[in-house]
Short mmCIF file of C-alpha atoms in Angstrom, two decimals:
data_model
loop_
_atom_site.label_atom_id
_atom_site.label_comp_id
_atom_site.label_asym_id
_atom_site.label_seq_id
_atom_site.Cartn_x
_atom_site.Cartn_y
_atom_site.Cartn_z
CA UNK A 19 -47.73 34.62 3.49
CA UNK A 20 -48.57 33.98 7.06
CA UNK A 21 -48.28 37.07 9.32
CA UNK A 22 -48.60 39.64 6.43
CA UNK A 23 -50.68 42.31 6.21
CA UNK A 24 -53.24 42.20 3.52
CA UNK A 25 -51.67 45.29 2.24
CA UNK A 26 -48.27 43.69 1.94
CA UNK A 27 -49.98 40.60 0.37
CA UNK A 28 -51.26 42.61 -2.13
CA UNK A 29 -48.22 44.62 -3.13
CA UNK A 30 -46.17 41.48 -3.72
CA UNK A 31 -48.86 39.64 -5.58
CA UNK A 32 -49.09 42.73 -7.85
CA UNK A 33 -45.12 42.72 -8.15
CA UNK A 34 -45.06 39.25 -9.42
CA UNK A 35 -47.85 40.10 -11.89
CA UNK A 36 -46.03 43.17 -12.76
CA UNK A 37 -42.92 41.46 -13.31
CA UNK A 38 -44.60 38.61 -15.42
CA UNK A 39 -46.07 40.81 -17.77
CA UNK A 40 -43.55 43.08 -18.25
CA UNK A 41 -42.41 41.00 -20.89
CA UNK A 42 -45.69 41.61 -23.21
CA UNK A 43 -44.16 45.20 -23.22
CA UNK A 44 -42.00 44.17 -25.70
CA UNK A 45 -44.53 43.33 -28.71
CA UNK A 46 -46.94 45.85 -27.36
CA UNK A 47 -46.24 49.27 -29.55
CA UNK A 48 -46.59 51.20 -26.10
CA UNK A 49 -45.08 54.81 -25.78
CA UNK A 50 -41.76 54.84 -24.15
CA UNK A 51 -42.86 56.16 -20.44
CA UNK A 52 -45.51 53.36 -20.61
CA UNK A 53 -43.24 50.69 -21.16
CA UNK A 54 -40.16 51.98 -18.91
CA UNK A 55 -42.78 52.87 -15.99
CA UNK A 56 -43.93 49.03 -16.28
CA UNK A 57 -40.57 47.79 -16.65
CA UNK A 58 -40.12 49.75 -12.80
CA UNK A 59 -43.03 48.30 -11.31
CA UNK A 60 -42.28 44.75 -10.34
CA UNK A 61 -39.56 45.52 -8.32
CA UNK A 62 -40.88 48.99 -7.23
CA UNK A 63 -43.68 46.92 -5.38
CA UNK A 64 -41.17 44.86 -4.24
CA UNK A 65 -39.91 48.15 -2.18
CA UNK A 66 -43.38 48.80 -1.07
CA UNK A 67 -43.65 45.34 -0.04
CA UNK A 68 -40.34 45.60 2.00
CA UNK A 69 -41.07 49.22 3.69
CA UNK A 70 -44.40 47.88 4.98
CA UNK A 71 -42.83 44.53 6.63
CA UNK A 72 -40.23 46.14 8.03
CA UNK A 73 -39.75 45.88 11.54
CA UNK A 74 -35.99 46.79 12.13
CA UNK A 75 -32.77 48.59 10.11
CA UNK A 76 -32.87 45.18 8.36
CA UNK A 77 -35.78 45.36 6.72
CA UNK A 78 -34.49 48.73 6.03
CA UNK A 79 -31.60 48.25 4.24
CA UNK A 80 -33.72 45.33 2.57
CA UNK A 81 -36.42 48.28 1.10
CA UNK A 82 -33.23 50.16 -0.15
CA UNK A 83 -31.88 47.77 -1.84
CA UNK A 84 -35.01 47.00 -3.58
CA UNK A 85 -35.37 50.94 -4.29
CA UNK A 86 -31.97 50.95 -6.18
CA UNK A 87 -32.81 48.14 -8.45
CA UNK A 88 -36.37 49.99 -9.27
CA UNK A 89 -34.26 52.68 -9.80
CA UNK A 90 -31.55 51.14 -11.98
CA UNK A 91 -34.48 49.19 -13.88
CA UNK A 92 -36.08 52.99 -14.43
CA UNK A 93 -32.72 54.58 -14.97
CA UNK A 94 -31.46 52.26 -17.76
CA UNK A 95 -33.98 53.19 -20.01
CA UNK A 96 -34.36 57.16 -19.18
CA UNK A 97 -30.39 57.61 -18.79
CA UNK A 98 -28.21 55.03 -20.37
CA UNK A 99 -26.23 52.09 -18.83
CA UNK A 100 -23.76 54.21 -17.04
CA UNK A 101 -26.20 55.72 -14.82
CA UNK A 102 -28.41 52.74 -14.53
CA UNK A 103 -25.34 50.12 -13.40
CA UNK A 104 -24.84 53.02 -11.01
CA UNK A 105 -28.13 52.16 -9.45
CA UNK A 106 -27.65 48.94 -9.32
CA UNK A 107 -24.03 49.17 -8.13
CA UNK A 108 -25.19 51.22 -4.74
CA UNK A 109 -27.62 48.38 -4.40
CA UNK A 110 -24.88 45.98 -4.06
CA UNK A 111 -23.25 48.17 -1.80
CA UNK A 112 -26.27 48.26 0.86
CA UNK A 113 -27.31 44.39 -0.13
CA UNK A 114 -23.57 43.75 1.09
CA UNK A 115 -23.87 45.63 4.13
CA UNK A 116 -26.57 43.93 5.29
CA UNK A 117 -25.48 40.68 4.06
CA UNK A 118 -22.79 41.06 6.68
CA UNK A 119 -24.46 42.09 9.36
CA UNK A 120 -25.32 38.52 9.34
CA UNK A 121 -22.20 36.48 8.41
CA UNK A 122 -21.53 33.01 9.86
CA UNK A 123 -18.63 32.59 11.13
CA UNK A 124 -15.83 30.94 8.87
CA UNK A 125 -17.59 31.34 6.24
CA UNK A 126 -14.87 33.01 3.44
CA UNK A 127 -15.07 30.04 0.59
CA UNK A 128 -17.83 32.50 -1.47
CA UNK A 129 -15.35 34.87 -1.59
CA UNK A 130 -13.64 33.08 -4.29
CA UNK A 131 -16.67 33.66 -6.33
CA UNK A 132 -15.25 37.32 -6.88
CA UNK A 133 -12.20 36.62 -8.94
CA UNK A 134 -14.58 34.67 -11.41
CA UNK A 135 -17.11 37.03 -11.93
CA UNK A 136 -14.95 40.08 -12.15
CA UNK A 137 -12.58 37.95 -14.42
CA UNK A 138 -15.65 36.44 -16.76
CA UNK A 139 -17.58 40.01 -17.26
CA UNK A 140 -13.88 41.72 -18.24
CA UNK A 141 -13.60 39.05 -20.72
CA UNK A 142 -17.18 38.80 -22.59
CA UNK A 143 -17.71 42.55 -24.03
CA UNK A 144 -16.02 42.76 -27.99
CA UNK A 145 -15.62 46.59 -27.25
CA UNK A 146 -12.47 46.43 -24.72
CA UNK A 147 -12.96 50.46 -24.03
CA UNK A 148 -15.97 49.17 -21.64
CA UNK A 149 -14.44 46.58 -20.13
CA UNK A 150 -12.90 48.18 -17.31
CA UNK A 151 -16.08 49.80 -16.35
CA UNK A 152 -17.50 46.40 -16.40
CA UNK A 153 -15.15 44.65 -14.46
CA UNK A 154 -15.72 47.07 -12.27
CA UNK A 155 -19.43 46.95 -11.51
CA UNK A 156 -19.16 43.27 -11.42
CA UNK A 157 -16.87 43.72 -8.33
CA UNK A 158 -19.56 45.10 -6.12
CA UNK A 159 -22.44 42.33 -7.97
CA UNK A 160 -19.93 39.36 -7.06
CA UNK A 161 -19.16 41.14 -3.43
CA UNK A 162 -22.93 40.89 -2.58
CA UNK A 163 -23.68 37.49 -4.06
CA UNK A 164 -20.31 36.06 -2.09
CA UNK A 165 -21.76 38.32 1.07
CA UNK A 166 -24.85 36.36 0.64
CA UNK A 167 -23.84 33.43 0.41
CA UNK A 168 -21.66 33.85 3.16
CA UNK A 169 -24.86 35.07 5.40
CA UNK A 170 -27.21 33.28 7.93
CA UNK A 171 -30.29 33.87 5.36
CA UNK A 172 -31.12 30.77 3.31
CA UNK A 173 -29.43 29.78 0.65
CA UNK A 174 -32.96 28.80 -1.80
CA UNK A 175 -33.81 31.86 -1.26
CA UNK A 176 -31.35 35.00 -0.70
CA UNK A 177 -28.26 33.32 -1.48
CA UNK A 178 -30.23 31.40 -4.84
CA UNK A 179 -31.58 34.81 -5.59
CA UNK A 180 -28.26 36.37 -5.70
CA UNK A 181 -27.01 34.06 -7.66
CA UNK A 182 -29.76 34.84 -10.33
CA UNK A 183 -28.75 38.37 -10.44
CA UNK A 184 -25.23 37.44 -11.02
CA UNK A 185 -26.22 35.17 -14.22
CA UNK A 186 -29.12 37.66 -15.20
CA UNK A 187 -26.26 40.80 -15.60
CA UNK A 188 -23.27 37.86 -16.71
CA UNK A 189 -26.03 37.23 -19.73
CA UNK A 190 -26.46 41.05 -19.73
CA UNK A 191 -22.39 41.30 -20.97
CA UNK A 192 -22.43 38.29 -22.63
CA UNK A 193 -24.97 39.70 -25.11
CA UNK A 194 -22.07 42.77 -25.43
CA UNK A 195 -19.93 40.09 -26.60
CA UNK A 196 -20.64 36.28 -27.95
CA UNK A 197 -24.21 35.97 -27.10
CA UNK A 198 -27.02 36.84 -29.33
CA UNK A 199 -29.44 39.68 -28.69
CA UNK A 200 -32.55 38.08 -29.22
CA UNK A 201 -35.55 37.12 -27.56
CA UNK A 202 -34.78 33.96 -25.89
CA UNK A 203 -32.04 35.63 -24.31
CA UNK A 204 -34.01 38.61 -23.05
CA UNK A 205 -36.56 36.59 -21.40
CA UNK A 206 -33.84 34.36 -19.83
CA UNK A 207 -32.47 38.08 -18.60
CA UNK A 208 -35.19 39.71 -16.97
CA UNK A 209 -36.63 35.88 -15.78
CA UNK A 210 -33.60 35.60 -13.23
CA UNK A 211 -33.06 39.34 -12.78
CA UNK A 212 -36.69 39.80 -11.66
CA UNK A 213 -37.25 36.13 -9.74
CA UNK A 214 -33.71 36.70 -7.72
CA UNK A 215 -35.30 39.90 -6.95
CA UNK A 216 -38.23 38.41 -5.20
CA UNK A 217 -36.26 35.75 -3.61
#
């Protein structure tokens, strides 16, 4: 954390703590706005943390992106999936832009990444009606983890956390489909939605 504001420090260390606990939400009998507001916070903080380090359109983009997945995080549990994956989805969308900005050269093997994930998340839901919508989103969520991986920015980090998200929402059909809804799962969920976030 060299070079960081104490303010910034702050903010992340209170994201990670945020995002840790969030999980105790869920044998806590809290009221709904409770629970959805803490659900928010980790990567909310994650924005602040971004806006206040950022030094160029970059770090920017970078605050945005964490803004849409606070907001999809928020949105899922005030408006439903649809609107929620929307969130998300324009996330992707800026996440790839700046992912790009910053492309090595010759660098198109992630792209084949994209047929898999699209492929995979049409397959998992039982309800076929919601497929399509699925495939969908997971065109833009395999775009930007393929953009990232394809980027300058280190692979342990951006390209690992992208990665996480991918799994984190491919668990997120799954449990539409053959995968239990239970615990385990859920903490396996929001563990690599919330750490790929950070990263």
């Amino acid at each position: 954390m060299q070079g960081m504001s104490a303010v910034a420090r702050w903010t992340l260390i209170a994201s990670v703590i945020a995002g840790v606990s969030y999980v105790a939400t869920w044998a806590l009998d809290l009221p709904p706005g409770v629970e959805t507001a803490w659900k928010g916070a980790g990567v909310a903080l994650l924005t602040v943390h971004a806006a206040l380090r950022a030094r160029s359109p970059d770090g920017w983009l970078l605050a945005a992106v964490m803004a849409f997945g606070a907001g999809g995080d928020v949105l899922l549990e005030t408006h439903g999936l649809t609107v929620g994956a929307l969130s998300f989805l324009l996330g992707h969308v800026v996440a790839s832009a700046l992912y790009l900005r910053h492309r090595k050269p010759g660098s198109w093997l992630p792209l084949t990444l994209i047929p898999v994930v699209v492929g995979i998340s049409f397959l998992l839901p039982h309800d076929r009606s919601g497929a399509p919508g699925i495939a969908l989103y997971s065109l833009f969520l395999a775009v930007m983890a393929a953009t990232a991986l394809m980027s300058r920015f280190p692979l342990k980090t951006v390209g690992l956390g992208a990665m996480m998200f991918v799994v984190s929402d491919l668990l997120i059909f799954g449990r539409l489909g053959p995968l239990p809804d239970n615990l385990a799962t859920g903490l396996v969920v929001w563990g690599l939605y919330y750490f790929g976030q950070l990263l």
